[in-house]
Amino acid sequence: MPLDHPLNSLGFAKPPSQTRVVVAMSGGVDSSVVAAQLAEEGYDVVGVTLQLYDHGAALAKKGACCAGRDIHDARRVAEDMGFPHYVLDYENTFREAVIDEFADSYLAGATPVPCIRCNERVKFKDLLETAKDLDADCMATGHYIQRKMGARGAELHCAEDANRDQSYFLFSTKPEQLDYLRFPLGHLPSKDATRELARKYGLALADKPDSQDICFVPNGNYAAVIEKLRPGAAEPGDIVDTDGSVLAQHRGVIHYTIGQRRGLGIGGLADPLYVVKLDVDKKHVIVGPKEMLTTRTVPVREINWLGDDAFDAVAERHISVKIRSTKPPMEAIVRPLSATTAEIELLTPEEGVAPGQACVFYDNDSSRIFGGGWIWRGY
């Protein structure tokens, strides 16, 4: 049967005015532009902002997502563009689904990435269900990533602008979520293009700075947040070498990360030493030479696979992986151990691979993202 209407810009065969879209609005430039653009195109836009933590206490913190100022900015965009806007109190959900695990992971010697868990467990789960409750056809966000239709349905692809690509933080998006999500900014060539759109729509926040820190971690001070969440967590202990010899004392394992060199208080040695392992049970920060940070093998679990076949349908896959958000993908061989676990062989050894970080899978021959998993064992 022929369609009565051609597909609109969000992929639905009906006029924009009959297409309801919930826009997740953080109060930043990106999501504000998405909401303004869709409203300008005539969509039935509903803006939703999540209050994720005590925004009263967060007002003094600049560059934080979903703080009080951000809620005000999102509301103003909605008023200016003429669509409804709601603020939902998600403090308890956010703490249980994201903050508590963040604290416990750090205490266990891992280096967690709470922004991924927030997308996975809050924005693309609870908020997405809220969008469906509002009878929305889809939910749109300001993330820099692309959703493209392939032979077997929606696929996840890197953003056009590699410098803004957020695929590392969105690898755990499930296929059924991808069916419902839209990312209108993923095709833009740069953040400057987004700001130009903000000026085009007359948004007062066109020049608002990007958020830099994790929203609930002021000034990047992880240890202070952990101490507040888990009193007594920063217990002192020993900095030891790989033979167990005590070199110095530390003020708490939570102050250290794998690969760290500065701030160890063990100067004067012939060769620099790096944190190569954290032993939480013994309260030991273990240090060694730089070469001890190098590894080829990375164990990964909780894998979310976005390929066309079953993840464990083959013995090995030659793809690229990104094991740190700030580094480009590197060639690797993925050997599935089950539907959700694998051993990754890096073709070029890498330094400072840390448990708690993500390992994201990429196609070698296209911009497609095949999902990824979590690095789970220390080195």
Coordinates of C-alpha atoms in Angstrom, one line a residue:
M1 CA 0.0 0.0 0.0
P2 CA 1.5 3.4 -0.9
L3 CA 2.1 5.8 1.9
D4 CA -0.2 8.7 2.3
H5 CA 2.7 10.9 3.3
P6 CA 6.4 10.8 2.6
L7 CA 8.6 10.1 5.6
N8 CA 9.2 13.2 7.7
S9 CA 12.6 14.1 9.1
L10 CA 12.2 11.8 12.0
G11 CA 11.2 8.8 9.8
F12 CA 7.4 8.7 10.2
A13 CA 4.9 8.6 7.4
K14 CA 2.8 11.5 8.7
P15 CA 3.0 15.3 9.0
P16 CA 5.3 16.7 11.7
S17 CA 2.2 18.2 13.4
Q18 CA 0.9 14.7 14.0
T19 CA 4.2 13.4 15.3
R20 CA 4.8 13.8 19.0
V21 CA 8.5 13.8 20.1
V22 CA 9.8 14.0 23.7
V23 CA 13.1 15.9 23.8
A24 CA 15.4 15.1 26.7
M25 CA 16.5 18.6 27.6
S26 CA 19.6 19.0 29.9
G27 CA 19.6 22.8 29.6
G28 CA 22.6 22.9 27.4
V29 CA 23.0 24.2 23.9
D30 CA 22.8 20.8 22.2
S31 CA 19.5 19.5 23.5
S32 CA 18.0 23.0 23.3
V33 CA 18.8 23.2 19.6
V34 CA 17.2 19.8 19.0
A35 CA 14.0 21.0 20.8
A36 CA 14.0 24.3 19.0
Q37 CA 14.6 22.8 15.6
L38 CA 11.9 20.2 15.9
A39 CA 9.4 22.8 17.2
E40 CA 10.4 25.1 14.3
E41 CA 9.7 22.2 11.9
G42 CA 6.2 21.9 13.3
Y43 CA 6.5 18.7 15.4
D44 CA 4.4 18.2 18.5
V45 CA 7.4 18.7 20.9
V46 CA 7.3 18.0 24.7
G47 CA 10.4 18.9 26.6
V48 CA 11.5 16.9 29.7
T49 CA 14.3 17.8 32.0
L50 CA 15.4 15.4 34.8
Q51 CA 16.4 16.8 38.2
L52 CA 19.1 14.3 39.0
Y53 CA 20.5 15.6 42.3
D54 CA 19.9 18.5 44.7
H55 CA 20.0 21.4 42.2
G56 CA 20.0 23.9 45.1
A57 CA 23.4 22.7 46.2
A58 CA 24.6 22.6 42.6
L59 CA 23.9 26.2 41.8
A60 CA 27.4 27.2 42.8
K61 CA 28.9 24.6 40.4
K62 CA 29.5 25.8 36.9
G63 CA 29.4 23.4 33.9
A64 CA 27.1 20.9 35.6
C65 CA 24.4 19.0 33.7
C66 CA 20.8 19.3 35.1
A67 CA 21.7 21.8 37.9
G68 CA 19.3 24.5 38.9
R69 CA 20.5 27.0 36.2
D70 CA 20.2 24.3 33.5
I71 CA 16.6 23.6 34.5
H72 CA 15.8 27.3 34.2
D73 CA 17.5 27.5 30.8
A74 CA 15.6 24.5 29.4
R75 CA 12.3 26.0 30.6
R76 CA 13.1 29.3 28.9
V77 CA 13.8 27.6 25.6
A78 CA 10.4 25.8 25.9
E79 CA 8.6 29.1 26.7
D80 CA 10.3 31.0 23.8
M81 CA 9.6 28.2 21.3
G82 CA 6.0 27.6 22.5
F83 CA 6.0 23.9 23.6
P84 CA 5.3 22.3 27.0
H85 CA 8.2 21.5 29.4
Y86 CA 8.2 19.3 32.4
V87 CA 10.8 18.7 35.2
L88 CA 10.8 15.3 36.7
D89 CA 12.4 14.5 40.1
Y90 CA 14.8 11.6 39.4
E91 CA 17.0 12.1 42.4
N92 CA 16.3 8.8 44.1
T93 CA 16.5 6.9 40.8
F94 CA 19.7 8.5 39.8
R95 CA 21.3 7.8 43.2
E96 CA 20.3 4.2 43.2
A97 CA 21.1 3.5 39.5
V98 CA 24.2 5.6 39.0
I99 CA 25.8 7.3 42.0
D100 CA 25.8 4.3 44.4
E101 CA 27.5 2.1 41.8
F102 CA 30.0 4.8 41.1
A103 CA 31.0 5.0 44.7
D104 CA 31.1 1.2 45.2
S105 CA 33.2 0.8 42.0
Y106 CA 35.7 3.3 43.1
L107 CA 36.0 1.6 46.5
A108 CA 36.6 -1.7 44.7
G109 CA 39.5 -0.2 42.8
A110 CA 37.8 0.3 39.5
T111 CA 37.5 3.5 37.4
P112 CA 33.8 3.8 36.5
V113 CA 32.1 5.8 33.8
P114 CA 28.8 7.0 35.4
C115 CA 27.7 8.9 32.3
I116 CA 27.3 5.6 30.5
R117 CA 25.2 4.2 33.3
C118 CA 23.1 7.3 33.3
N119 CA 22.3 6.9 29.7
E120 CA 21.7 3.2 30.1
R121 CA 19.7 3.1 33.3
V122 CA 18.0 6.5 33.5
K123 CA 17.7 8.5 30.2
F124 CA 17.3 5.6 27.8
K125 CA 15.3 3.5 30.3
D126 CA 13.0 5.4 32.7
L127 CA 12.8 8.6 30.6
L128 CA 12.2 6.6 27.5
E129 CA 9.3 4.8 29.2
T130 CA 8.0 8.2 30.3
A131 CA 8.1 9.3 26.7
K132 CA 6.0 6.3 25.7
D133 CA 3.5 7.1 28.5
L134 CA 3.2 10.5 27.0
D135 CA 2.2 8.8 23.7
A136 CA 5.3 10.1 21.9
D137 CA 6.3 8.6 18.6
C138 CA 9.9 8.9 19.6
M139 CA 12.4 10.5 21.9
A140 CA 15.2 12.9 20.7
T141 CA 18.4 13.8 22.5
G142 CA 21.3 16.2 21.8
H143 CA 23.9 13.5 21.7
Y144 CA 26.5 13.6 18.9
I145 CA 25.9 10.2 17.3
Q146 CA 23.9 8.9 14.3
R147 CA 21.0 6.5 13.9
K148 CA 20.9 5.1 10.3
M149 CA 18.6 2.5 8.8
G150 CA 20.3 -0.6 7.6
A151 CA 19.1 -3.8 6.0
R152 CA 18.0 -5.2 9.3
G153 CA 16.7 -2.1 11.0
A154 CA 18.2 0.9 12.9
E155 CA 22.0 1.0 13.3
L156 CA 24.2 3.1 15.6
H157 CA 26.9 5.1 13.8
C158 CA 29.6 7.6 14.9
A159 CA 28.9 11.3 14.6
E160 CA 30.0 13.2 11.5
D161 CA 32.3 15.3 13.7
A162 CA 34.8 12.9 15.2
N163 CA 35.8 15.5 17.8
R164 CA 32.3 15.5 19.2
D165 CA 31.4 11.8 18.8
Q166 CA 29.8 10.4 21.9
S167 CA 29.6 6.7 20.9
Y168 CA 31.8 5.7 23.8
F169 CA 29.1 6.8 26.2
L170 CA 26.2 5.3 24.2
F171 CA 27.5 1.8 23.4
S172 CA 25.0 0.1 25.7
T173 CA 22.0 1.4 23.8
K174 CA 19.7 -1.6 23.2
P175 CA 18.3 -2.3 19.7
E176 CA 14.7 -1.7 20.9
Q177 CA 15.8 1.6 22.4
L178 CA 17.5 2.5 19.1
D179 CA 14.2 1.9 17.3
Y180 CA 12.6 4.7 19.4
L181 CA 15.5 7.2 19.7
R182 CA 16.5 10.0 17.4
F183 CA 19.7 12.0 17.3
P184 CA 19.2 15.1 15.1
L185 CA 22.7 16.6 15.7
G186 CA 24.8 13.6 14.7
H187 CA 25.2 14.7 11.1
L188 CA 26.4 18.2 11.9
P189 CA 30.1 19.0 10.9
S190 CA 31.0 20.8 14.2
K191 CA 29.8 22.2 17.5
D192 CA 30.0 25.6 15.8
A193 CA 27.3 24.5 13.5
T194 CA 25.1 23.7 16.5
R195 CA 25.7 27.2 18.0
E196 CA 24.9 28.8 14.7
L197 CA 21.5 27.0 14.8
A198 CA 21.0 28.2 18.4
R199 CA 21.5 31.8 17.2
K200 CA 19.2 31.1 14.2
Y201 CA 16.4 30.2 16.6
G202 CA 17.2 33.1 18.9
L203 CA 18.2 31.0 21.9
A204 CA 19.8 33.1 24.7
L205 CA 22.1 30.2 25.6
A206 CA 23.8 30.0 22.2
D207 CA 27.2 30.7 23.7
K208 CA 26.7 28.8 26.9
P209 CA 29.9 26.7 27.7
D210 CA 29.8 23.0 27.5
S211 CA 29.7 21.0 30.7
Q212 CA 33.1 19.5 31.5
D213 CA 32.7 17.4 34.6
I214 CA 30.5 14.5 35.7
C215 CA 27.4 16.3 36.9
F216 CA 27.6 15.3 40.5
V217 CA 31.4 15.6 40.8
P218 CA 32.4 19.2 41.4
N219 CA 35.7 20.2 39.8
G220 CA 36.5 16.6 39.0
N221 CA 37.2 15.8 42.7
Y222 CA 36.1 12.2 42.7
A223 CA 37.6 11.4 46.1
A224 CA 35.7 14.1 47.9
V225 CA 32.5 12.8 46.5
I226 CA 33.3 9.2 47.5
E227 CA 34.2 10.3 51.0
K228 CA 30.9 12.1 51.4
L229 CA 28.9 9.1 50.0
R230 CA 30.9 6.5 51.9
P231 CA 32.3 8.0 55.2
G232 CA 35.5 6.4 56.2
A233 CA 36.3 5.2 52.6
A234 CA 39.6 7.1 52.4
E235 CA 41.5 5.0 54.9
P236 CA 45.3 5.3 54.7
G237 CA 47.6 2.5 53.6
D238 CA 50.9 1.7 52.0
I239 CA 52.3 2.4 48.5
V240 CA 54.3 -0.8 47.7
D241 CA 56.3 -2.0 44.8
T242 CA 55.6 -5.3 43.0
D243 CA 57.7 -7.2 45.6
G244 CA 55.6 -5.8 48.4
S245 CA 58.2 -3.5 49.8
V246 CA 56.7 -0.3 51.3
L247 CA 57.8 2.8 49.6
A248 CA 55.5 5.4 51.1
Q249 CA 52.1 5.9 52.7
H250 CA 48.9 7.0 51.0
R251 CA 45.7 8.7 52.3
G252 CA 43.3 6.3 50.6
V253 CA 43.1 4.0 47.6
I254 CA 40.2 6.1 46.2
H255 CA 42.7 8.9 45.4
Y256 CA 44.6 6.8 42.9
T257 CA 43.9 5.4 39.4
I258 CA 45.7 2.9 37.2
G259 CA 48.5 4.6 35.2
Q260 CA 48.9 7.5 37.6
R261 CA 52.4 8.9 38.0
R262 CA 52.0 12.3 39.7
G263 CA 51.2 12.8 43.4
L264 CA 52.6 9.4 44.6
G265 CA 55.2 11.0 47.0
I266 CA 58.0 8.6 46.0
G267 CA 60.3 10.9 44.2
G268 CA 64.1 10.5 44.1
L269 CA 64.1 7.1 42.4
A270 CA 66.2 6.4 39.3
D271 CA 63.1 5.5 37.2
P272 CA 59.6 6.8 37.4
L273 CA 57.0 4.6 38.9
Y274 CA 53.3 4.3 38.0
V275 CA 50.2 2.9 39.7
V276 CA 49.9 -0.6 38.1
K277 CA 47.3 -2.1 40.5
L278 CA 45.0 -1.3 43.4
D279 CA 44.5 -3.8 46.2
V280 CA 41.5 -2.6 48.1
D281 CA 41.5 -5.4 50.6
K282 CA 45.1 -4.8 51.7
K283 CA 44.7 -1.0 51.2
H284 CA 47.8 -1.2 48.9
V285 CA 48.6 1.1 46.0
I286 CA 51.0 -1.0 43.9
V287 CA 53.5 0.8 41.7
G288 CA 55.9 -0.4 39.0
P289 CA 57.7 0.6 35.8
K290 CA 55.8 1.9 32.8
E291 CA 56.1 -1.3 30.9
M292 CA 53.9 -3.1 33.5
L293 CA 51.0 -1.0 32.3
T294 CA 51.2 -2.4 28.9
T295 CA 48.8 -5.2 27.9
R296 CA 47.4 -6.9 24.8
T297 CA 44.6 -8.9 26.5
V298 CA 41.5 -7.2 27.8
P299 CA 38.6 -9.2 29.4
V300 CA 35.2 -7.7 28.8
R301 CA 31.7 -8.6 30.2
E302 CA 28.1 -7.3 30.2
I303 CA 28.5 -7.0 26.4
N304 CA 25.7 -5.2 24.4
W305 CA 26.0 -6.4 20.8
L306 CA 24.5 -4.4 18.0
G307 CA 25.7 -6.5 15.1
D308 CA 23.4 -8.3 12.7
D309 CA 24.2 -11.8 13.9
A310 CA 24.5 -13.3 17.4
F311 CA 27.6 -12.1 19.2
D312 CA 28.9 -15.6 19.8
A313 CA 28.0 -16.9 16.4
V314 CA 31.7 -16.9 15.3
A315 CA 34.9 -17.7 17.0
E316 CA 36.5 -14.3 16.5
R317 CA 35.8 -11.0 15.0
H318 CA 38.3 -8.5 13.6
I319 CA 37.0 -5.1 14.5
S320 CA 38.3 -1.9 16.2
V321 CA 37.8 -1.1 19.9
K322 CA 38.0 2.0 22.0
I323 CA 39.1 1.4 25.6
R324 CA 39.3 5.1 26.7
S325 CA 36.9 7.9 25.7
T326 CA 39.8 10.2 24.8
K327 CA 41.7 7.7 22.5
P328 CA 40.8 6.7 18.9
P329 CA 39.7 3.1 18.2
M330 CA 42.5 0.6 17.7
E331 CA 42.4 -2.7 15.7
A332 CA 41.7 -5.8 17.8
I333 CA 40.4 -9.3 17.7
V334 CA 37.3 -10.1 19.7
R335 CA 36.9 -13.7 20.9
P336 CA 33.5 -14.3 22.3
L337 CA 33.4 -16.5 25.4
S338 CA 29.6 -16.4 25.7
A339 CA 26.8 -14.1 24.5
T340 CA 27.9 -11.4 26.9
T341 CA 31.6 -12.0 27.7
A342 CA 34.7 -11.9 25.5
E343 CA 38.5 -11.7 25.5
I344 CA 39.9 -8.8 23.4
E345 CA 43.3 -9.0 21.8
L346 CA 44.8 -5.6 21.0
L347 CA 47.0 -5.8 17.9
T348 CA 49.0 -2.9 19.4
P349 CA 49.7 -3.1 23.1
E350 CA 48.0 -0.4 25.2
E351 CA 49.0 1.2 28.5
G352 CA 46.8 1.8 31.5
V353 CA 43.8 -0.4 30.7
A354 CA 41.6 -0.1 33.8
P355 CA 38.7 -2.2 35.1
G356 CA 35.5 -0.2 35.2
Q357 CA 36.1 1.5 31.9
A358 CA 34.2 0.7 28.7
C359 CA 35.4 -1.2 25.7
V360 CA 33.4 -0.1 22.7
F361 CA 33.3 -2.0 19.4
Y362 CA 33.5 -0.4 15.9
D363 CA 33.4 -1.7 12.3
N364 CA 36.7 -1.4 10.6
D365 CA 35.1 -0.5 7.3
S366 CA 32.4 2.0 8.2
S367 CA 31.2 4.4 10.9
R368 CA 29.0 1.7 12.5
I369 CA 29.2 0.9 16.2
F370 CA 28.7 -2.7 17.2
G371 CA 28.1 -2.1 20.9
G372 CA 30.7 -3.0 23.6
G373 CA 31.1 -4.1 27.2
W374 CA 32.9 -3.4 30.5
I375 CA 36.5 -4.1 31.3
W376 CA 36.4 -6.1 34.5
R377 CA 39.8 -7.3 35.7
G378 CA 42.7 -5.2 36.8
Y379 CA 46.3 -5.5 35.6

